[in-house]
């Protein structure tokens, strides 16, 4: 049986054996499920209905089984090998059995089932005269890493609810389970905070936007705005939850805060009026760490975040904090003196520790960018690695800390395909080379980061993300020993038929390659805006 007819799943499953014969989905097929899985049965039914036109009847396992073919969803005992997210599928000509220790495994079994069916099953309207068949097989599958993340930066460009939901759907298909939502930055504040209405009244709007790349002085002259109400957020949390995706909100502090400072200038060292930034890169004005009112503000904001998001994990940023203002600020200098600190760098540690302690008291885990990590960081935050100082990361792991890996050379979805071609992205290995095996478990997994500075619309967004995110999904799930770029490319070719069918943009096989001549200028492509995606 050729690959195309048989099995083309991304991420590649751990084990499978295909046998002869096939299961055919018909009007007579029934879904039988445990009581606890009725919601997932309905989800499966609704996934299959639009393209097949088959309105599968859902029954509880207790009920009498008739003559038709069956899809059985069943929870099993815990199984060490399958772990929390694993599942088994057995397909015979008469029935399909999806079993797993937890509902999340059944959900992933359903995602695999979707990929075992013809790609047209993703259509939103009926596809007549197609036989909806699945090859007979046995499949066992479980995840390599528990953290398989995708970050979307909506501070730089706001895309809105419908696009976020579309992203969550695609994440589910790829078995990605963490949606890191970068909601605040210099260029926009995108989440309603009831106690501080100006954050969105003022902070969610900017007059125009830098275009043309990092060193460009050009602005587009077009106002940009948008934010999520807490009601919108709740709706999206529920949507993500139904797809077993945890949302990790990021409130980036104390740098990348110009939108907050424009809303409440008293939070800065200088206190003068600011505009929401219209350009990208480093900003000198950051939150003052000398004034108590800043901590009060942050704690009130985080309290609303904690009450809103059920994930119990909050990302507090900590990247790229310039210390210029702290050096000149009497309040910051007083803090330095009082706390017995020597350098402004230590003020960031003081700040980070205070926020982590606050969040820990609310039973929240904190995530910080690795810029904020050093040996004096307390409260065991999860650290997200992106740039430089890998030695610090190795030390942290040895001390018992947990890491998420987002090495900028591989996982930045905003980077050009010249800088990070698909093949290089696929090579990414989250476990650092020099790490002793006993610490491997503390590398929770990886995240691919979609920074939004130069990504103004959905077409460009999809083009930057795909197909690289598909590669990261495989790296996060599939055992390292099964990673194979040639096999991935073949399966990808098939996978992307679904995107053609539903009109999702992606970079073509020609575009995702790094061409020899362009590679000479690869760093330059980070500073300019490479064409593509439209
Ligand atoms: C980052 O790219 N500033 C985390
Ligand atoms: Zn200050």
XYZ file of N, CA and C in Angstrom, residues 157-396:
720
model
N 0.000 43.384 16.307
C -1.160 43.460 15.419
C -2.293 42.633 16.008
N -3.417 43.275 16.116
C -4.601 42.629 16.679
C -5.345 41.919 15.553
N -5.656 40.646 15.770
C -6.342 39.897 14.712
C -7.801 39.585 15.049
N -8.086 39.415 16.326
C -9.481 39.219 16.722
C -9.877 37.762 16.910
N -11.061 37.642 17.510
C -11.593 36.360 17.993
C -11.655 35.257 16.945
N -12.162 35.591 15.778
C -12.376 34.531 14.793
C -11.055 33.931 14.334
N -10.043 34.780 14.188
C -8.725 34.276 13.759
C -8.097 33.449 14.881
N -8.271 33.892 16.101
C -7.721 33.115 17.224
C -8.383 31.733 17.276
N -9.682 31.695 17.073
C -10.375 30.396 17.092
C -9.881 29.487 15.964
N -9.641 30.093 14.817
C -9.111 29.315 13.685
C -7.739 28.720 14.049
N -6.910 29.543 14.712
C -5.590 29.067 15.154
C -5.745 27.906 16.132
N -6.700 28.048 17.041
C -6.900 26.990 18.041
C -7.348 25.690 17.368
N -8.176 25.812 16.347
C -8.603 24.617 15.595
C -7.412 23.926 14.945
N -6.532 24.731 14.366
C -5.366 24.151 13.687
C -4.397 23.565 14.703
N -4.272 24.231 15.844
C -3.434 23.672 16.908
C -3.949 22.297 17.316
N -5.262 22.187 17.466
C -5.852 20.906 17.890
C -5.529 19.805 16.882
N -5.671 20.120 15.610
C -5.389 19.136 14.559
C -3.939 18.649 14.663
N -3.058 19.541 15.128
C -1.628 19.213 15.221
C -1.212 18.731 16.620
N -2.182 18.558 17.495
C -1.923 18.088 18.873
C -1.031 19.068 19.647
N -1.155 20.332 19.342
C -0.473 21.367 20.139
C -1.380 21.712 21.317
N -0.780 21.944 22.489
C -1.636 22.055 23.677
C -1.442 23.310 24.536
N -0.536 24.215 24.144
C -0.373 25.451 24.927
C -0.460 26.648 23.984
N -1.401 27.510 24.256
C -1.520 28.739 23.473
C -1.038 29.897 24.344
N 0.146 30.383 24.025
C 0.758 31.484 24.761
C 0.327 32.770 24.045
N -0.374 33.597 24.796
C -1.018 34.766 24.183
C -0.303 36.023 24.660
N 0.481 36.617 23.753
C 1.250 37.831 24.074
C 0.310 39.023 23.883
N -0.258 39.486 25.000
C -1.385 40.424 24.936
C -1.021 41.881 25.171
N 0.213 42.116 25.620
C 0.587 43.503 25.916
C 2.012 43.761 25.436
N 2.226 44.974 24.937
C 3.573 45.352 24.519
C 3.617 46.861 24.328
N 4.718 47.363 23.805
C 4.849 48.807 23.596
C 3.780 49.347 22.643
N 3.363 48.497 21.691
C 2.491 48.992 20.625
C 1.006 48.696 20.857
N 0.672 48.097 22.005
C -0.748 47.862 22.250
C -1.024 47.037 23.497
N -2.141 47.364 24.151
C -2.626 46.591 25.307
C -3.959 45.999 24.873
N -4.078 44.687 24.886
C -5.206 44.043 24.198
C -6.184 43.302 25.084
N -6.147 43.545 26.382
C -7.073 42.831 27.263
C -7.717 43.796 28.246
N -9.035 43.699 28.340
C -9.765 44.577 29.264
C -9.379 44.275 30.713
N -9.032 45.331 31.442
C -8.805 45.213 32.883
C -9.786 46.184 33.530
N -10.718 45.640 34.277
C -11.845 46.466 34.734
C -11.396 47.609 35.651
N -10.387 47.344 36.454
C -9.946 48.377 37.396
C -9.191 49.517 36.690
N -8.665 49.237 35.537
C -7.869 50.249 34.804
C -8.370 50.397 33.366
N -9.518 51.060 33.193
C -10.143 51.130 31.863
C -9.292 51.837 30.804
N -8.395 52.734 31.261
C -7.586 53.450 30.261
C -6.634 52.508 29.513
N -6.324 51.362 30.109
C -5.418 50.427 29.427
C -5.946 50.081 28.042
N -7.272 49.986 27.937
C -7.825 49.700 26.614
C -8.364 50.961 25.927
N -8.887 51.904 26.712
C -9.375 53.162 26.102
C -8.235 53.867 25.369
N -7.078 53.883 26.000
C -5.913 54.553 25.401
C -4.924 53.532 24.838
N -4.615 52.536 25.655
C -3.510 51.617 25.330
C -3.764 50.666 24.180
N -5.017 50.519 23.768
C -5.273 49.563 22.675
C -5.240 50.238 21.304
N -4.901 51.541 21.283
C -4.942 52.280 20.014
C -3.601 52.924 19.718
N -3.167 52.825 18.491
C -1.984 53.605 18.092
C -2.291 54.326 16.786
N -1.534 55.388 16.567
C -1.856 56.269 15.441
C -1.472 55.678 14.102
N -0.378 54.931 14.087
C 0.119 54.358 12.833
C 1.155 53.303 13.172
N 1.764 52.722 12.157
C 2.660 51.582 12.391
C 3.875 51.669 11.486
N 5.019 51.353 12.070
C 6.259 51.254 11.286
C 6.119 50.132 10.259
N 6.487 50.428 9.035
C 6.488 49.375 8.003
C 7.835 49.379 7.278
N 8.144 48.256 6.644
C 9.365 48.203 5.837
C 10.568 47.636 6.564
N 10.379 47.127 7.764
C 11.481 46.452 8.454
C 12.118 47.268 9.549
N 13.063 46.644 10.209
C 13.642 47.118 11.457
C 14.248 48.520 11.415
N 14.921 48.837 10.317
C 15.597 50.148 10.274
C 14.812 51.191 9.476
N 13.616 50.825 9.111
C 12.816 51.720 8.273
C 12.221 52.865 9.092
N 12.217 54.035 8.488
C 11.604 55.204 9.139
C 10.156 55.377 8.665
N 9.738 54.505 7.787
C 8.420 54.658 7.165
C 7.293 54.235 8.116
N 6.202 55.005 8.115
C 5.001 54.661 8.877
C 3.844 54.565 7.895
N 2.868 53.720 8.219
C 1.788 53.512 7.239
C 0.681 54.561 7.304
N 0.653 55.386 8.361
C -0.375 56.426 8.473
C -1.767 55.887 8.795
N -1.829 54.592 9.118
C -3.149 53.989 9.376
C -3.290 53.654 10.862
N -4.314 54.231 11.528
C -4.508 53.886 12.945
C -4.784 52.388 13.116
N -4.289 51.854 14.212
C -4.517 50.430 14.488
C -5.044 50.289 15.913
N -6.058 49.453 16.104
C -6.606 49.278 17.449
C -7.288 47.927 17.584
N -7.623 47.607 18.820
C -8.363 46.375 19.085
C -8.011 45.807 20.441
N -8.996 45.216 21.075
C -8.735 44.522 22.350
C -9.830 43.502 22.612
N -9.551 42.619 23.556
C -10.517 41.605 23.965
C -11.178 42.026 25.268
N -12.504 42.001 25.292
C -13.205 42.202 26.560
C -13.016 40.926 27.373
N -13.278 41.020 28.660
C -13.137 39.810 29.488
C -14.144 38.743 29.046
N -15.266 39.196 28.511
C -16.267 38.240 28.005
C -15.710 37.502 26.775
N -15.054 38.254 25.888
C -14.407 37.608 24.719
C -13.392 36.567 25.192
N -12.622 36.966 26.184
C -11.559 36.076 26.684
C -12.183 34.784 27.218
N -13.264 34.939 27.970
C -13.929 33.746 28.510
C -14.384 32.815 27.387
N -14.918 33.423 26.348
C -15.394 32.627 25.197
C -14.223 31.859 24.563
N -13.096 32.538 24.443
C -11.933 31.893 23.814
C -11.336 30.822 24.732
N -11.339 31.083 26.024
C -10.843 30.078 26.985
C -11.682 28.799 26.856
N -12.979 28.984 26.747
C -13.856 27.816 26.644
C -13.604 27.063 25.331
N -13.444 27.828 24.272
C -13.182 27.237 22.956
C -11.877 26.431 22.996
N -10.866 27.015 23.623
C -9.574 26.331 23.745
C -9.715 25.091 24.630
N -10.432 25.245 25.736
C -10.622 24.129 26.666
C -11.270 22.937 25.985
N -12.243 23.206 25.135
C -12.909 22.114 24.393
C -11.919 21.394 23.485
N -10.819 22.030 23.195
C -9.781 21.423 22.337
C -8.544 21.012 23.153
N -8.719 20.946 24.456
C -7.638 20.537 25.371
C -6.399 21.424 25.227
N -6.657 22.699 24.980
C -5.567 23.667 24.870
C -5.630 24.601 26.071
N -4.495 24.725 26.725
C -4.393 25.623 27.863
C -3.902 26.982 27.354
N -4.524 28.055 27.829
C -4.067 29.382 27.405
C -3.167 29.976 28.492
N -1.992 30.436 28.072
C -1.084 31.109 28.987
C -1.030 32.575 28.580
N -1.667 33.452 29.369
C -1.631 34.882 29.019
C -0.271 35.460 29.376
N 0.217 36.357 28.535
C 1.455 37.068 28.896
C 1.186 38.548 29.077
N 1.533 39.040 30.245
C 1.559 40.474 30.518
C 3.047 40.789 30.646
N 3.605 41.393 29.613
C 5.064 41.576 29.552
C 5.478 42.738 30.465
N 6.347 42.444 31.440
C 6.761 43.408 32.470
C 8.255 43.271 32.777
N 8.921 44.289 33.228
C 8.514 45.696 33.330
C 8.832 46.480 32.051
N 9.502 45.824 31.080
C 9.748 46.467 29.789
C 8.601 46.141 28.837
N 8.705 46.600 27.611
C 7.645 46.391 26.624
C 6.298 46.874 27.162
N 6.315 48.032 27.837
C 5.096 48.497 28.514
C 4.660 49.897 28.075
N 5.115 50.355 26.923
C 4.765 51.733 26.521
C 3.262 51.953 26.412
N 2.513 50.918 25.997
C 1.055 51.087 25.892
C 0.453 51.311 27.274
N 0.982 50.620 28.281
C 0.490 50.818 29.659
C 0.899 52.193 30.174
N 2.115 52.615 29.838
C 2.597 53.929 30.296
C 1.838 55.067 29.612
N 1.438 54.848 28.372
C 0.616 55.860 27.687
C -0.726 56.004 28.395
N -1.213 54.903 28.937
C -2.509 54.913 29.631
C -2.376 55.498 31.034
N -1.307 55.135 31.721
C -1.065 55.594 33.104
C 0.397 56.032 33.244
N 0.708 57.279 32.849
C 2.109 57.735 32.837
C 2.778 57.715 34.211
N 1.961 57.730 35.289
C 2.538 57.693 36.637
C 3.301 56.388 36.922
N 3.107 55.404 36.074
C 3.799 54.122 36.281
C 5.242 54.156 35.776
N 5.601 55.239 35.096
C 6.955 55.348 34.545
C 7.863 56.079 35.534
N 9.146 56.106 35.242
C 10.077 56.851 36.097
C 9.891 58.355 35.908
N 9.738 58.765 34.653
C 9.687 60.201 34.338
C 8.314 60.808 34.555
N 7.273 60.017 34.335
C 5.906 60.487 34.546
C 5.348 61.357 33.441
N 6.121 61.628 32.381
C 5.576 62.514 31.344
C 4.647 61.758 30.396
N 3.832 62.509 29.636
C 2.872 61.832 28.761
C 3.583 61.028 27.675
N 3.012 59.877 27.351
C 3.552 59.015 26.291
C 2.467 58.751 25.265
N 2.919 58.369 24.084
C 1.992 57.840 23.078
C 2.220 56.336 23.011
N 1.173 55.612 22.657
C 1.364 54.188 22.374
C 2.354 54.136 21.212
N 3.349 53.296 21.320
C 4.438 53.345 20.348
C 3.982 52.945 18.939
N 4.573 53.643 17.958
C 4.224 53.341 16.561
C 5.404 52.688 15.834
N 6.484 52.447 16.595
C 7.637 51.773 15.981
C 8.061 50.586 16.843
N 8.943 49.772 16.294
C 9.327 48.542 16.989
C 10.760 48.634 17.508
N 11.192 47.607 18.212
C 12.540 47.598 18.772
C 12.524 47.983 20.246
N 13.723 48.289 20.767
C 13.869 48.576 22.200
C 13.275 49.931 22.568
N 12.659 50.014 23.750
C 12.126 51.277 24.264
C 12.716 51.542 25.650
N 13.190 52.757 25.825
C 13.850 53.076 27.095
C 12.869 53.218 28.253
N 11.661 53.701 27.959
C 10.720 53.905 29.060
C 10.073 52.588 29.443
N 10.325 52.210 30.678
C 9.793 50.956 31.211
C 9.105 51.284 32.540
N 8.539 50.303 33.193
C 7.880 50.624 34.465
C 8.914 50.958 35.528
N 8.551 51.908 36.369
C 9.439 52.295 37.474
C 9.370 51.194 38.536
N 10.533 50.792 39.029
C 10.503 49.760 40.073
C 10.740 50.358 41.458
N 10.776 51.685 41.502
C 10.946 52.362 42.788
C 9.615 52.685 43.448
N 8.609 52.940 42.629
C 7.325 53.396 43.181
C 6.430 52.225 43.589
N 5.901 52.307 44.795
C 5.004 51.250 45.274
C 3.731 51.163 44.438
N 3.281 52.317 43.910
C 2.028 52.287 43.142
C 2.138 51.403 41.892
N 3.364 51.217 41.430
C 3.562 50.341 40.272
C 3.246 48.890 40.660
N 3.724 48.494 41.828
C 3.455 47.121 42.290
C 1.966 46.927 42.554
N 1.356 47.967 43.100
C -0.082 47.901 43.361
C -0.849 47.705 42.040
N -0.442 48.492 41.049
C -1.063 48.387 39.730
C -0.903 46.965 39.164
N 0.332 46.485 39.179
C 0.605 45.175 38.586
C -0.179 44.084 39.311
N -0.204 44.178 40.623
C -0.920 43.146 41.380
C -2.411 43.174 41.085
N -2.972 44.362 40.948
C -4.397 44.453 40.614
C -4.677 43.894 39.220
N -3.784 44.197 38.290
C -3.950 43.659 36.929
C -3.858 42.134 36.975
N -2.833 41.635 37.649
C -2.624 40.182 37.675
C -3.760 39.456 38.413
N -4.311 40.129 39.391
C -5.444 39.533 40.111
C -6.599 39.278 39.118
N -6.871 40.250 38.256
C -7.941 40.044 37.262
C -7.568 38.935 36.272
N -6.304 38.898 35.911
C -5.826 37.856 34.986
C -6.013 36.468 35.619
N -5.598 36.358 36.868
C -5.697 35.078 37.587
C -7.157 34.651 37.707
N -8.038 35.602 37.990
C -9.459 35.264 38.127
C -10.070 34.845 36.793
N -9.517 35.376 35.721
C -10.093 35.136 34.394
C -9.611 33.825 33.782
N -8.319 33.572 33.879
C -7.732 32.411 33.191
C -7.630 31.219 34.143
N -8.186 30.089 33.760
C -8.157 28.940 34.671
C -6.846 28.157 34.638
N -5.906 28.555 33.779
C -4.737 27.703 33.558
C -3.744 27.696 34.716
N -3.845 28.678 35.619
C -2.894 28.764 36.742
C -1.448 28.948 36.312
N -1.255 29.460 35.131
C 0.095 29.804 34.675
C 0.035 31.201 34.062
N 0.877 32.085 34.538
C 0.901 33.445 33.983
C 2.327 33.753 33.515
N 2.436 34.250 32.304
C 3.740 34.655 31.759
C 3.913 36.140 32.051
N 5.002 36.488 32.729
C 5.196 37.914 33.065
C 6.340 38.542 32.270
N 6.725 37.887 31.196
C 7.692 38.498 30.279
C 9.073 38.645 30.895
N 9.565 39.891 30.901
C 10.888 40.141 31.483
C 11.995 40.240 30.454
N 11.624 40.293 29.168
C 12.648 40.357 28.117
C 13.033 41.804 27.818
N 14.254 41.965 27.354
C 14.741 43.217 26.759
C 14.421 44.467 27.587
N 14.773 44.429 28.868
C 14.480 45.586 29.725
C 15.698 46.512 29.767
N 15.529 47.706 29.195
C 16.619 48.684 29.255
C 16.603 49.340 30.637
N 17.800 49.624 31.157
C 17.881 50.111 32.541
C 18.158 51.622 32.608
N 18.162 52.275 31.432
C 18.540 53.699 31.390
C 17.761 54.570 32.374
N 16.434 54.437 32.374
C 15.606 55.307 33.230
C 15.834 55.015 34.711
N 16.026 53.757 35.039
C 16.236 53.377 36.446
C 17.507 54.034 36.998
N 18.465 54.221 36.096
C 19.737 54.822 36.521
C 19.547 56.273 36.939
N 18.571 56.938 36.309
C 18.380 58.374 36.566
C 17.243 58.653 37.546
N 16.480 57.646 37.894
C 15.239 57.873 38.646
C 15.490 57.851 40.154
N 15.114 58.918 40.869
C 15.339 58.950 42.323
C 14.633 57.805 43.048
N 13.415 57.483 42.597
C 12.678 56.395 43.261
C 13.390 55.054 43.074
N 13.852 54.811 41.859
C 14.548 53.549 41.579
C 15.866 53.485 42.352
N 16.546 54.633 42.418
C 17.826 54.667 43.132
C 17.635 54.449 44.639
N 16.532 54.983 45.170
C 16.217 54.782 46.577
C 15.954 53.297 46.850
N 15.228 52.701 45.941
C 14.934 51.259 46.067
C 16.245 50.460 46.075
N 17.111 50.825 45.165
C 18.400 50.152 45.036
C 19.145 50.186 46.381
N 19.152 51.387 46.935
C 19.867 51.606 48.187
C 19.234 50.818 49.342
N 17.916 50.950 49.457
C 17.175 50.301 50.540
C 17.336 48.791 50.509
N 17.343 48.240 49.311
C 17.432 46.783 49.163
C 18.880 46.301 49.169
N 19.807 47.225 49.288
C 21.228 46.862 49.331
C 21.720 46.287 48.013
N 21.182 46.801 46.920
C 21.575 46.278 45.606
C 22.673 47.145 45.011
N 23.474 46.514 44.160
C 24.597 47.270 43.605
C 24.276 47.861 42.242
N 23.603 47.058 41.412
C 23.414 47.524 40.038
C 21.941 47.436 39.608
N 21.615 48.220 38.595
C 20.240 48.300 38.131
C 19.718 46.931 37.669
N 20.647 46.102 37.173
C 20.273 44.752 36.745
C 19.566 44.010 37.882
N 20.073 44.257 39.103
C 19.501 43.568 40.270
C 18.101 44.075 40.606
N 17.801 45.288 40.124
C 16.435 45.799 40.331
C 15.416 44.943 39.578
N 15.834 44.458 38.431
C 14.897 43.606 37.693
C 14.655 42.303 38.457
N 15.708 41.776 39.072
C 15.554 40.553 39.864
C 14.631 40.804 41.059
N 14.849 41.955 41.713
C 13.983 42.340 42.837
C 12.523 42.378 42.380
N 12.302 43.047 41.243
C 10.966 43.195 40.674
C 10.358 41.813 40.365
N 11.122 41.004 39.646
C 10.621 39.687 39.209
C 10.276 38.822 40.423
N 11.149 38.817 41.406
C 10.886 38.004 42.601
C 9.611 38.432 43.320
N 9.387 39.738 43.373
C 8.166 40.222 44.041
C 6.910 39.749 43.311
N 6.962 39.811 41.990
C 5.780 39.414 41.207
C 5.576 37.893 41.288
N 6.672 37.147 41.239
C 6.551 35.684 41.340
C 5.951 35.303 42.698
N 6.435 35.953 43.760
C 5.900 35.656 45.100
C 4.406 35.954 45.149
N 4.031 37.088 44.595
C 2.612 37.451 44.562
C 1.796 36.362 43.842
N 2.290 35.944 42.696
C 1.545 34.935 41.919
C 1.545 33.581 42.616
N 2.677 33.232 43.222
C 2.728 31.958 43.970
C 1.691 31.947 45.093
N 1.497 33.098 45.726
C 0.482 33.175 46.789
C -0.920 32.926 46.257
N -1.100 33.185 44.966
C -2.385 32.880 44.321
C -2.355 31.508 43.644
N -1.384 30.697 44.029
C -1.239 29.339 43.489
C -1.037 29.331 41.973
N -0.329 30.338 41.512
C -0.036 30.436 40.081
C 1.419 30.095 39.824
N 1.637 29.378 38.733
C 3.003 29.208 38.231
C 3.327 30.436 37.394
N 4.578 30.847 37.417
C 4.965 31.995 36.607
C 5.901 31.528 35.503
N 5.790 32.161 34.334
C 6.775 31.932 33.274
C 7.518 33.243 33.046
N 8.835 33.156 32.869
C 9.633 34.349 32.549
C 10.511 34.061 31.329
N 10.805 35.068 30.559
C 11.798 34.928 29.489
C 13.183 34.772 30.129
N 14.083 34.129 29.412
C 15.375 33.841 30.038
C 16.222 35.082 30.301
N 15.876 36.226 29.725
C 16.579 37.477 30.056
C 16.508 37.754 31.557
N 15.376 37.368 32.167
C 15.135 37.704 33.578
C 15.731 36.660 34.524
N 16.256 35.578 33.958
C 16.763 34.490 34.809
C 18.176 34.778 35.320
N 18.398 34.526 36.574
C 19.757 34.482 37.123
C 19.705 33.699 38.421
N 20.849 33.532 39.073
C 20.860 32.623 40.237
C 20.090 33.156 41.442
N 19.717 34.429 41.407
C 18.961 34.979 42.542
C 17.447 34.966 42.340
N 17.014 34.422 41.223
C 15.562 34.335 40.997
C 14.974 33.282 41.918
N 13.886 33.659 42.585
C 13.274 32.766 43.581
C 11.891 32.309 43.106
N 11.345 31.323 43.800
C 9.956 30.934 43.563
C 9.771 30.005 42.387
N 10.869 29.447 41.855
C 10.805 28.403 40.827
C 9.906 28.702 39.623
N 10.100 29.823 38.957
C 9.315 30.048 37.742
C 9.716 29.056 36.653
N 8.839 28.875 35.692
C 9.224 28.165 34.476
C 9.958 29.199 33.637
N 11.068 28.815 33.042
C 11.816 29.790 32.255
C 11.690 29.449 30.773
N 11.450 30.460 29.981
C 11.349 30.248 28.531
C 12.604 30.779 27.860
N 13.350 29.871 27.247
C 14.624 30.242 26.626
C 14.401 30.699 25.192
N 15.017 31.842 24.848
C 14.949 32.265 23.440
C 16.295 32.709 22.885
N 17.190 33.245 23.733
C 18.355 33.922 23.188
C 19.498 33.912 24.193
N 20.692 33.610 23.729
C 21.922 33.753 24.509
C 21.898 33.020 25.864
N 23.015 33.022 26.531
C 23.165 32.569 27.912
C 22.572 31.188 28.177
N 22.888 30.251 27.289
C 22.396 28.884 27.494
C 23.009 28.268 28.761
N 24.199 28.755 29.137
C 24.849 28.228 30.355
C 23.972 28.470 31.593
N 23.362 29.640 31.625
C 22.464 29.997 32.724
C 21.298 29.006 32.791
N 20.838 28.623 31.601
C 19.726 27.683 31.478
C 20.142 26.311 32.021
N 21.331 25.870 31.660
C 21.811 24.563 32.118
C 21.936 24.564 33.647
N 22.418 25.680 34.170
C 22.542 25.799 35.637
C 21.169 25.697 36.297
N 20.199 26.369 35.685
C 18.843 26.398 36.249
C 18.238 24.988 36.258
